[in-house]
GROMACS .gro file of C-alpha atoms in nm:
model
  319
    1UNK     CA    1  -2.032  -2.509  -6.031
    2UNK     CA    2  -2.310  -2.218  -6.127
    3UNK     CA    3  -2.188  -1.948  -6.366
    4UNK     CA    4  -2.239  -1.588  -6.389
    5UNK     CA    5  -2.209  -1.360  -6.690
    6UNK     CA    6  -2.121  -0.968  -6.624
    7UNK     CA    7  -2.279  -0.701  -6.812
    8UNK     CA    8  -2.151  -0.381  -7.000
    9UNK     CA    9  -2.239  -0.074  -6.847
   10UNK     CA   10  -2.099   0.121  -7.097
   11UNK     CA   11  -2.025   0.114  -7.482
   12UNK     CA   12  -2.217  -0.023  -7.831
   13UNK     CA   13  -2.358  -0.342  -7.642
   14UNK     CA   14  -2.504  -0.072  -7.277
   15UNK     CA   15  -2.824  -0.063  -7.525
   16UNK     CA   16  -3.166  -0.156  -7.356
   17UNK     CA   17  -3.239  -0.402  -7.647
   18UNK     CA   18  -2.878  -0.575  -7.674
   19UNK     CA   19  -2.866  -0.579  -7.257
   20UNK     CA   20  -3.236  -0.755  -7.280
   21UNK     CA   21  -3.097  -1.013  -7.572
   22UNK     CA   22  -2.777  -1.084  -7.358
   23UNK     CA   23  -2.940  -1.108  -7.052
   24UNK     CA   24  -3.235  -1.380  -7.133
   25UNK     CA   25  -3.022  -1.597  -7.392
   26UNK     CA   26  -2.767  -1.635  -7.060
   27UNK     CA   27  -3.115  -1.722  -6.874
   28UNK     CA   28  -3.206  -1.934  -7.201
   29UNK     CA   29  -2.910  -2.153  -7.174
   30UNK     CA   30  -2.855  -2.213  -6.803
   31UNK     CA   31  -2.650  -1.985  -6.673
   32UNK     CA   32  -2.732  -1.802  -6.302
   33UNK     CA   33  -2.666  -1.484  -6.266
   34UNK     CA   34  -2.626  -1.145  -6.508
   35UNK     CA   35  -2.438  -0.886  -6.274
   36UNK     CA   36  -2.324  -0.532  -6.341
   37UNK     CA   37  -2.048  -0.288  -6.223
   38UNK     CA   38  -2.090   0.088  -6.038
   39UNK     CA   39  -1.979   0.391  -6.107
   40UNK     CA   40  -2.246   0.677  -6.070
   41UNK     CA   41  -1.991   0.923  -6.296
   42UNK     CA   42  -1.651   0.868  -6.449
   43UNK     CA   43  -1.437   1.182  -6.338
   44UNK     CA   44  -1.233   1.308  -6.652
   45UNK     CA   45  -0.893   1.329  -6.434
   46UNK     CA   46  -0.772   1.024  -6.248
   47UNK     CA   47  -0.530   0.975  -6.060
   48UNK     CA   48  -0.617   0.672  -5.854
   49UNK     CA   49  -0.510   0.350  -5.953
   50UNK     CA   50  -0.722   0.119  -6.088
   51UNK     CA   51  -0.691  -0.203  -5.880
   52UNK     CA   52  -0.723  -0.450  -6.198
   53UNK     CA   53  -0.433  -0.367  -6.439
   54UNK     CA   54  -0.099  -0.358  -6.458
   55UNK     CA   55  -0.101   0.037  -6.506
   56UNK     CA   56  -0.355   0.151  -6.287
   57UNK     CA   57  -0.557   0.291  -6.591
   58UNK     CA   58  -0.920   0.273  -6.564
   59UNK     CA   59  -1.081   0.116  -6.919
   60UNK     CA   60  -1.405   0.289  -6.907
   61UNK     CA   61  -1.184   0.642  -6.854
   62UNK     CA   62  -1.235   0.721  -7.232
   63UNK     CA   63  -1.578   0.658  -7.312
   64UNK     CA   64  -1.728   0.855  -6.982
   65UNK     CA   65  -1.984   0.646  -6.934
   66UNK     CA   66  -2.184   0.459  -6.670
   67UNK     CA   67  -2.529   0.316  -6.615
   68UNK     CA   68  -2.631   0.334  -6.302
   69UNK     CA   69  -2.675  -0.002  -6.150
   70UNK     CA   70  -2.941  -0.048  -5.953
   71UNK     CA   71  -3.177   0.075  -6.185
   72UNK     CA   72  -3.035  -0.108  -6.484
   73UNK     CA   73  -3.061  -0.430  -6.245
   74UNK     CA   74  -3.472  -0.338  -6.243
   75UNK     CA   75  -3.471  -0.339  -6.611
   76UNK     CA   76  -3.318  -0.705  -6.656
   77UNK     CA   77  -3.556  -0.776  -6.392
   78UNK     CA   78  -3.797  -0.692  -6.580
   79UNK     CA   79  -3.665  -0.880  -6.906
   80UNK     CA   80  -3.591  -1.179  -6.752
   81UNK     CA   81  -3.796  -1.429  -6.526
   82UNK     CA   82  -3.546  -1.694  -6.351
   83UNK     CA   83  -3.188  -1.583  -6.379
   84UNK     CA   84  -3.037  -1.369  -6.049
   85UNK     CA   85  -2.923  -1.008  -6.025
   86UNK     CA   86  -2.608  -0.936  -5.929
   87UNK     CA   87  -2.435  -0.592  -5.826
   88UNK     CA   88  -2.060  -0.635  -5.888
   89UNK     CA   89  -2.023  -0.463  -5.718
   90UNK     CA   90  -2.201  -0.207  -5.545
   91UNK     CA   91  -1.985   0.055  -5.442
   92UNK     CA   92  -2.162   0.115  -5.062
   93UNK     CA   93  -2.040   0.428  -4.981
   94UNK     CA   94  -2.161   0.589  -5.272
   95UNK     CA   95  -2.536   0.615  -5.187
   96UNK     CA   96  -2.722   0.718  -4.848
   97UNK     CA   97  -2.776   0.368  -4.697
   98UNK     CA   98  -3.164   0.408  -4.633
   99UNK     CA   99  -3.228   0.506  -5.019
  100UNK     CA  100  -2.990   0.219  -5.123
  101UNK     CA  101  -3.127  -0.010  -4.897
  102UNK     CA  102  -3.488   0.075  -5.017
  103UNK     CA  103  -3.410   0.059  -5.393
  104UNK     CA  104  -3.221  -0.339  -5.362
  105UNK     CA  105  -3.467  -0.413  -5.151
  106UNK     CA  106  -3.761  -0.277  -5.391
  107UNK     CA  107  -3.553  -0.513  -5.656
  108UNK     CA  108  -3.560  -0.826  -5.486
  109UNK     CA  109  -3.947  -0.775  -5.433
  110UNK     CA  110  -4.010  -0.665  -5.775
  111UNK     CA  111  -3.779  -0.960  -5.920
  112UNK     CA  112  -3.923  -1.231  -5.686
  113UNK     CA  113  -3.620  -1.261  -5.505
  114UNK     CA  114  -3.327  -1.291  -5.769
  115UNK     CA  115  -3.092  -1.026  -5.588
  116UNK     CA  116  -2.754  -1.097  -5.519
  117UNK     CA  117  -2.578  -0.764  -5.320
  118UNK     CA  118  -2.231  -0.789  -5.462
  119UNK     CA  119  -2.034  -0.510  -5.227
  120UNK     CA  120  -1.721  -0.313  -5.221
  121UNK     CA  121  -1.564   0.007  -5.090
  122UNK     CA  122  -1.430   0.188  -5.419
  123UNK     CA  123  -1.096   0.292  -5.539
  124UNK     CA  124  -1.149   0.642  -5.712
  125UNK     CA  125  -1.093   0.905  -5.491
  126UNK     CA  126  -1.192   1.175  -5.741
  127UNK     CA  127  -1.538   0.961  -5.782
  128UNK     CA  128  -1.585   1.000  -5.409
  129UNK     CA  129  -1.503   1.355  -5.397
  130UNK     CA  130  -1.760   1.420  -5.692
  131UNK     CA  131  -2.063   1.219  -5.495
  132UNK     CA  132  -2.004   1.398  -5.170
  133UNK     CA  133  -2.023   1.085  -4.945
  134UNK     CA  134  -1.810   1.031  -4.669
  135UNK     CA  135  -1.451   1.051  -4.686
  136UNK     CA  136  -1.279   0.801  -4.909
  137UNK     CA  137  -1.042   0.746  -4.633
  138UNK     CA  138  -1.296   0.599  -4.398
  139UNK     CA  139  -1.452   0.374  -4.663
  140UNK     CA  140  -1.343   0.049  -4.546
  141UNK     CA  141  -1.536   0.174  -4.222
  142UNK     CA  142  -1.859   0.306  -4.376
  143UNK     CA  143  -1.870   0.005  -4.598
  144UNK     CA  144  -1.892  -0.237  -4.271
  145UNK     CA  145  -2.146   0.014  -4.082
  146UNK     CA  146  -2.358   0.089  -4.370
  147UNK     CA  147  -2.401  -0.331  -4.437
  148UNK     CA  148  -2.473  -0.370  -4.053
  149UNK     CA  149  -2.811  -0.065  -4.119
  150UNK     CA  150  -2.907  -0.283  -4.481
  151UNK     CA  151  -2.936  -0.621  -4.264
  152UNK     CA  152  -3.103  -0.383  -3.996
  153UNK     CA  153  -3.352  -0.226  -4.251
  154UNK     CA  154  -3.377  -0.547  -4.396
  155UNK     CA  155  -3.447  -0.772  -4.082
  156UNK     CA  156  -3.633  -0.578  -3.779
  157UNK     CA  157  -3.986  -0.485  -3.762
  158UNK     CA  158  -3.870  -0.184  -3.583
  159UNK     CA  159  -3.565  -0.086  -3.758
  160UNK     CA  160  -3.274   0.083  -3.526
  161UNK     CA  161  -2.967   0.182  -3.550
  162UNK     CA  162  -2.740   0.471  -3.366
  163UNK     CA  163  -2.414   0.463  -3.569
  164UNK     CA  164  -2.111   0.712  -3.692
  165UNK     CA  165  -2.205   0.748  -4.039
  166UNK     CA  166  -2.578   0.644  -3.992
  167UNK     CA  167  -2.873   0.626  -3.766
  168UNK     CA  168  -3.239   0.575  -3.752
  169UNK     CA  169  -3.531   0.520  -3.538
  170UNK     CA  170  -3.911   0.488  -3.475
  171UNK     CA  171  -3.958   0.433  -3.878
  172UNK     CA  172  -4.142   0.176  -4.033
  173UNK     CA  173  -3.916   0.009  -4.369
  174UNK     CA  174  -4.119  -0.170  -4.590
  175UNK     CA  175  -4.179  -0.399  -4.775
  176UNK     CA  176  -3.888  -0.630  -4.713
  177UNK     CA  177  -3.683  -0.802  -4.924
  178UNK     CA  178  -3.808  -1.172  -5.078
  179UNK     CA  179  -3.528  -1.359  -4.965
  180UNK     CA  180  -3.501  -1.440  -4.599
  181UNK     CA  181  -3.326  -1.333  -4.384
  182UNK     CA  182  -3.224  -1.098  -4.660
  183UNK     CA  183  -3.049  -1.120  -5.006
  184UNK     CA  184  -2.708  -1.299  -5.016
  185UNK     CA  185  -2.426  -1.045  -4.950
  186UNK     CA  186  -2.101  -1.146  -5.165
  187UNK     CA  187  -1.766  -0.916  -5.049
  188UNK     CA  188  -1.584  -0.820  -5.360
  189UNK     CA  189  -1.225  -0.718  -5.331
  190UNK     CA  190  -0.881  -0.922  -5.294
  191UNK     CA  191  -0.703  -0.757  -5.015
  192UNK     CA  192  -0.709  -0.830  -4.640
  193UNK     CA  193  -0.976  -0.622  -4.520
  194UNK     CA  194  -1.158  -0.756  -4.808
  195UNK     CA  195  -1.136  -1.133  -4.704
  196UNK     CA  196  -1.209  -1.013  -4.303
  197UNK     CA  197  -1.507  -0.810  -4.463
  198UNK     CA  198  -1.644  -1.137  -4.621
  199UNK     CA  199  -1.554  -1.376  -4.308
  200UNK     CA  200  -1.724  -1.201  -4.035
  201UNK     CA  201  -2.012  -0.988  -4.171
  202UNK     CA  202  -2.103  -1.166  -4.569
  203UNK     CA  203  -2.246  -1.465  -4.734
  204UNK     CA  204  -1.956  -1.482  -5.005
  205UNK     CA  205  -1.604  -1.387  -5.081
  206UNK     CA  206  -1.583  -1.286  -5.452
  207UNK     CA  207  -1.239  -1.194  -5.591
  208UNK     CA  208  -1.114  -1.089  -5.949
  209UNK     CA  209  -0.781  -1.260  -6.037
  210UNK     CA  210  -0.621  -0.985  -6.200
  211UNK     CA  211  -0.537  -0.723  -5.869
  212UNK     CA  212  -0.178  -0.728  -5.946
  213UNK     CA  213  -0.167  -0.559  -5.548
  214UNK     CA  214  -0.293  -0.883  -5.409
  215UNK     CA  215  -0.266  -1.202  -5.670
  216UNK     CA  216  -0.519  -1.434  -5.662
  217UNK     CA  217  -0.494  -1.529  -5.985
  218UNK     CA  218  -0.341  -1.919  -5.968
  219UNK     CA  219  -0.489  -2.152  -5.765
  220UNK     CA  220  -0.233  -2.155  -5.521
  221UNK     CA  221  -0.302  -1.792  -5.446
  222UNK     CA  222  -0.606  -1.825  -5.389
  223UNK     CA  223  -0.599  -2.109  -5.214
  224UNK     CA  224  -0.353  -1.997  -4.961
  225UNK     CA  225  -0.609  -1.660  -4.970
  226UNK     CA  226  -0.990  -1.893  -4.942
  227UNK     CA  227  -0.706  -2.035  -4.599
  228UNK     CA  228  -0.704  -1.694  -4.479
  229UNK     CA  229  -1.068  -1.622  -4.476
  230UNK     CA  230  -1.194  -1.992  -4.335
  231UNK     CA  231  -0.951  -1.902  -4.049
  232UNK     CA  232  -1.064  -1.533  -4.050
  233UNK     CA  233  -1.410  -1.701  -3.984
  234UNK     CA  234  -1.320  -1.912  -3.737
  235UNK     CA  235  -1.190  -1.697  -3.479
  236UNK     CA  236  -1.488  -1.443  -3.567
  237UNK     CA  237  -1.726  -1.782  -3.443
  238UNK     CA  238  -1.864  -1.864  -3.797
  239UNK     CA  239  -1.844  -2.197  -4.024
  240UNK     CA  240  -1.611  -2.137  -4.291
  241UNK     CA  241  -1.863  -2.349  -4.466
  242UNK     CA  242  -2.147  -2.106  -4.520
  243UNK     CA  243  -1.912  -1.814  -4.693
  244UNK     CA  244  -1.939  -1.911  -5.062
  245UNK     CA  245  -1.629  -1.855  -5.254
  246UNK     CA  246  -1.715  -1.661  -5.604
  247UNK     CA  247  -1.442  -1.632  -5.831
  248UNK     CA  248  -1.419  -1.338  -6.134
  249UNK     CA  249  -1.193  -1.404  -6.408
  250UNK     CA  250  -1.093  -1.130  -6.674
  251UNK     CA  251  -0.899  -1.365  -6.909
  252UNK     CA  252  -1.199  -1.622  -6.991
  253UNK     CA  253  -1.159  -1.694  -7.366
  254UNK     CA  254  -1.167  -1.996  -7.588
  255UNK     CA  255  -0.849  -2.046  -7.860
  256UNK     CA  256  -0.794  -2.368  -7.917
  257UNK     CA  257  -0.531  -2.583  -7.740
  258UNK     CA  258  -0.286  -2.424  -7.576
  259UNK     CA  259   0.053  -2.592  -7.482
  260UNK     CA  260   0.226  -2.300  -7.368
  261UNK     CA  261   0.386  -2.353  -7.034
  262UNK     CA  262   0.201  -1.986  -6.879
  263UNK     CA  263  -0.099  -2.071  -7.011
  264UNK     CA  264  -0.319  -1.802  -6.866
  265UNK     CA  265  -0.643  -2.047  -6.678
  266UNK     CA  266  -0.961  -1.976  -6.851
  267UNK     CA  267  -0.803  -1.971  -7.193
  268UNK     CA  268  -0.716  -2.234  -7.464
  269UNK     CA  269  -0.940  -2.529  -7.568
  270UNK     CA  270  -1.258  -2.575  -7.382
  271UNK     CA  271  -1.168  -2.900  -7.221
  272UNK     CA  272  -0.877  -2.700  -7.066
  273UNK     CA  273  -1.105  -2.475  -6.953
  274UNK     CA  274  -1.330  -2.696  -6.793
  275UNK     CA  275  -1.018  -2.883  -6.667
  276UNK     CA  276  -0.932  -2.555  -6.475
  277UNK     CA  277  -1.313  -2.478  -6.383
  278UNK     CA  278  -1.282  -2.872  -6.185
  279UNK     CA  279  -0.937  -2.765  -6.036
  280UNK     CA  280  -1.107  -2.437  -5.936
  281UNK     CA  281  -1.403  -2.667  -5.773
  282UNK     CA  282  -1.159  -2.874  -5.583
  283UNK     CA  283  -1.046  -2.577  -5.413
  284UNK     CA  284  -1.354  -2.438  -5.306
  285UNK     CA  285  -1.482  -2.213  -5.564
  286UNK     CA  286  -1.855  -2.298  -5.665
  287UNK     CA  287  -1.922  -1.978  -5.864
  288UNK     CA  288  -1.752  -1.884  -6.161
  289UNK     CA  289  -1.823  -1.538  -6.316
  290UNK     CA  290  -1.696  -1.495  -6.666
  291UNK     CA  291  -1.650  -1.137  -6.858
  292UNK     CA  292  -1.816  -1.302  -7.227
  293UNK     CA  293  -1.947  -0.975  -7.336
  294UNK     CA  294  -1.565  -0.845  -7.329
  295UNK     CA  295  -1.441  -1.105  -7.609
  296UNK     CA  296  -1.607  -0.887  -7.849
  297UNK     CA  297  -1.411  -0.602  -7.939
  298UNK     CA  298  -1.661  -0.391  -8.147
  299UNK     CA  299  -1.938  -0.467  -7.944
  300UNK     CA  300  -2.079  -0.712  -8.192
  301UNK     CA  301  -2.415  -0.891  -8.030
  302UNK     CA  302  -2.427  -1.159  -8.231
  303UNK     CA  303  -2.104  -1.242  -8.141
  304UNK     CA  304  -2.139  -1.232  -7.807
  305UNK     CA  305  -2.433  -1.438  -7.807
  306UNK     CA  306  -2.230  -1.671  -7.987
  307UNK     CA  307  -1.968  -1.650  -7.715
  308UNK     CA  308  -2.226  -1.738  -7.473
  309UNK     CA  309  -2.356  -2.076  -7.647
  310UNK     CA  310  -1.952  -2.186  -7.686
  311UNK     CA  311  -1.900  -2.202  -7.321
  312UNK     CA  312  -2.222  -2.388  -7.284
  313UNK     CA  313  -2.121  -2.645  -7.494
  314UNK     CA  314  -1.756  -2.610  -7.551
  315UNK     CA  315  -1.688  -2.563  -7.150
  316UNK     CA  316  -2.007  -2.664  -6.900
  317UNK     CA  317  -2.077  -2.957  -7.088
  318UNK     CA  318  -1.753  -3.088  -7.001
  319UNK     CA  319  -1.657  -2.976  -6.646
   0.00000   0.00000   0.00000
C-alpha cells in the first residue's frame, strides 16, 4: 500500500512555512504523495450541494479562502525533493486547457517528474459562473475533451486538436512533461460517469468515501463499484489491471480500540486501522490518502506533525 497525505488550502496551517514543515516531515517518514484541493474563489452564496456531507454545506464556505493549486504544488516542489504532487483534484474546466496544460506540465519538469494530475468536473455552479468557463452543465463533457488536448499537448511533436470546447494547430508545446508518456491521470469522483471517466480515458480511479449520493464508503460498496469500472474497462478494450484504485478517506483518526459494532473504518486502535488498510488491499485499493492535517482542530502544527509520525508507527508498521 503507498499513502498520501492532503494538504490545507485554507486556514492557520495554508502558511508557506507550516505547508513546507508538513510537506517534507510526510517526505521524511515515507509517505508518497502531498496533494491539494481547487477552488480558484469561494462564492459567498451557495446553493449547490456539496457532494461530501450529509447537508450539502461546503466547510471552507466561512473562511473564503483558497490557494490556488497549481502554484502552491510548485512551492512544495520546491520544498521537497522525493515525495509526489498531487492535484485532488483539479477542477478541469476551470482553466483554459493550453495554460493548464503548460503550468502541470512546467511542474512535472521543474519537480523532476513527481506530478500526479488528480481530475474532476466540479460541483459549484456559482464557482463556474464566477470563472466564466464553459457551462457547468456540459462539464462532464469538457472535462473528457479537455484531458484528450493535455495527453495531446503532452504527447505529439506537432500538437493537434479540432474539438468543441478546444482546438489547436501548427504550434510547437514545449518542454514536455518528465514522465512518459505523460503524468499519471487519477479520476476523482464516485458517481457513474466518474468510474466510466477513469475506465476508458485515466490511469486511476480515486474516490472519497463520504458522497452520501453514491456510497463507497464500506468495502462492499466499493467493491461492487472497483466491479463496475474493471467491467467499464473491459468493454472500452483496456486491462482492468493498469487503472489503479486510490481510495480518500475523511474519517482517518486514531482513538484507541473501538468495539462498537459501526465502527467507522479508519478509526479506533491502529492495529484496526491497519486491519482495515489489509482488507482495503485485498480488494484492490493500493493507495490510501488520509486527511491528517484535519485531526487538528486549531490548526496546531505540532500536532499534526505528531499525527503524521502515529500513523507511521501506530498504523504502516503494522499493515
Amino acid at each position: 500500500m503507498q499513502y498520501g497525505i492532503t494538504l490545507p488550502g485554507r486556514g492557520p496551517l495554508s502558511t508557506p512555512d507550516s505547508l513546507a514543515t508538513i510537506a517534507q516531515r510526510a517526505e521524511a517518514l515515507g509517505f508518497d504523495s502531498v496533494a491539494l484541493g481547487d477552488h480558484i474563489l469561494v462564492p459567498k452564496n451557495i446553493d449547490s450541494d456539496y457532494p461530501y456531507t450529509e447537508t450539502g454545506e461546503f466547510p471552507g464556505s466561512a473562511s473564503g479562502q483558497a490557494m490556488e493549486q497549481i502554484t502552491a504544488l510548485a512551492y512544495m516542489a520546491g520544498c521537497t525533493s522525493t515525495i509526489r504532487l498531487a492535484t485532488s483534484v483539479l477542477i478541469v474546466p476551470h482553466r483554459n486547457p493550453l495554460v493548464a496544460a503548460k503550468a502541470l506540465a512546467t511542474l512535472d519538469v521543474l519537480s523532476g517528474g513527481r506530478l500526479i494530475v488528480g481530475v474532476g468536473v466540479g460541483w459549484c455552479r456559482e464557482e463556474f459562473e464566477a470563472v466564466g468557463c464553459e457551462p457547468f452543465d456540459e462539464r462532464g463533457a469538457v472535462t473528457d475533451e479537455y484531458i484528450r488536448a493535455f495527453k495531446e499537448l503532452w504527447t505529439s511533436d506537432d500538437p493537434t486538436f479540432d474539438g468543441e470546447y478546444v482546438r489547436f494547430s501548427d504550434i510547437w508545446f514545449l518542454p514536455k512533461p518528465v514522465q512518459k508518456p505523460h503524468p499519471p491521470f487519477w479520476v476523482g469522483g464516485e458517481s457513474r460517469p466518474a468510474i466510466r471517466r477513469a475506465a476508458t480515458l485515466c490511469d486511476g480511479w480515486y474516490p472519497i468515501g463520504n458522497n452520501p449520493a453514491f456510497p463507497v464508503g464500506t468495502p462492499e460498496a466499493l467493491e461492487n463499484s472497483i466491479g463496475r469500472l474493471h467491467r467499464t474497462a473491459e468493454r472500452a478494450g483496456r486491462d482492468p489491471g493498469e487503472i489503479q484504485i486510490i481510495y480518500r478517506s475523511h474519517d482517518y483518526r486514531i482513538t484507541g480500540t473501538d468495539t462498537s459494532p459501526d465502527r467507522a473504518r479508519f478509526t479506533g486502535s491502529g492495529e484496526q486501522i491497519a486491519g482495515d488498510i489489509r482488507l482495503y488491499g485485498e480488494i484492490g485499493v493500493s493507495y490510501l490518502v488520509l486527511d491528517i492535517a484535519r485531526l487538528s482542530a486549531d490548526g496546531n502544527l505540532e500536532e499534526t506533525l505528531g499525527h503524521l509520525e502515529d500513523f507511521t508507527t501506530q498504523v504502516a508498521s503494522r499493515a
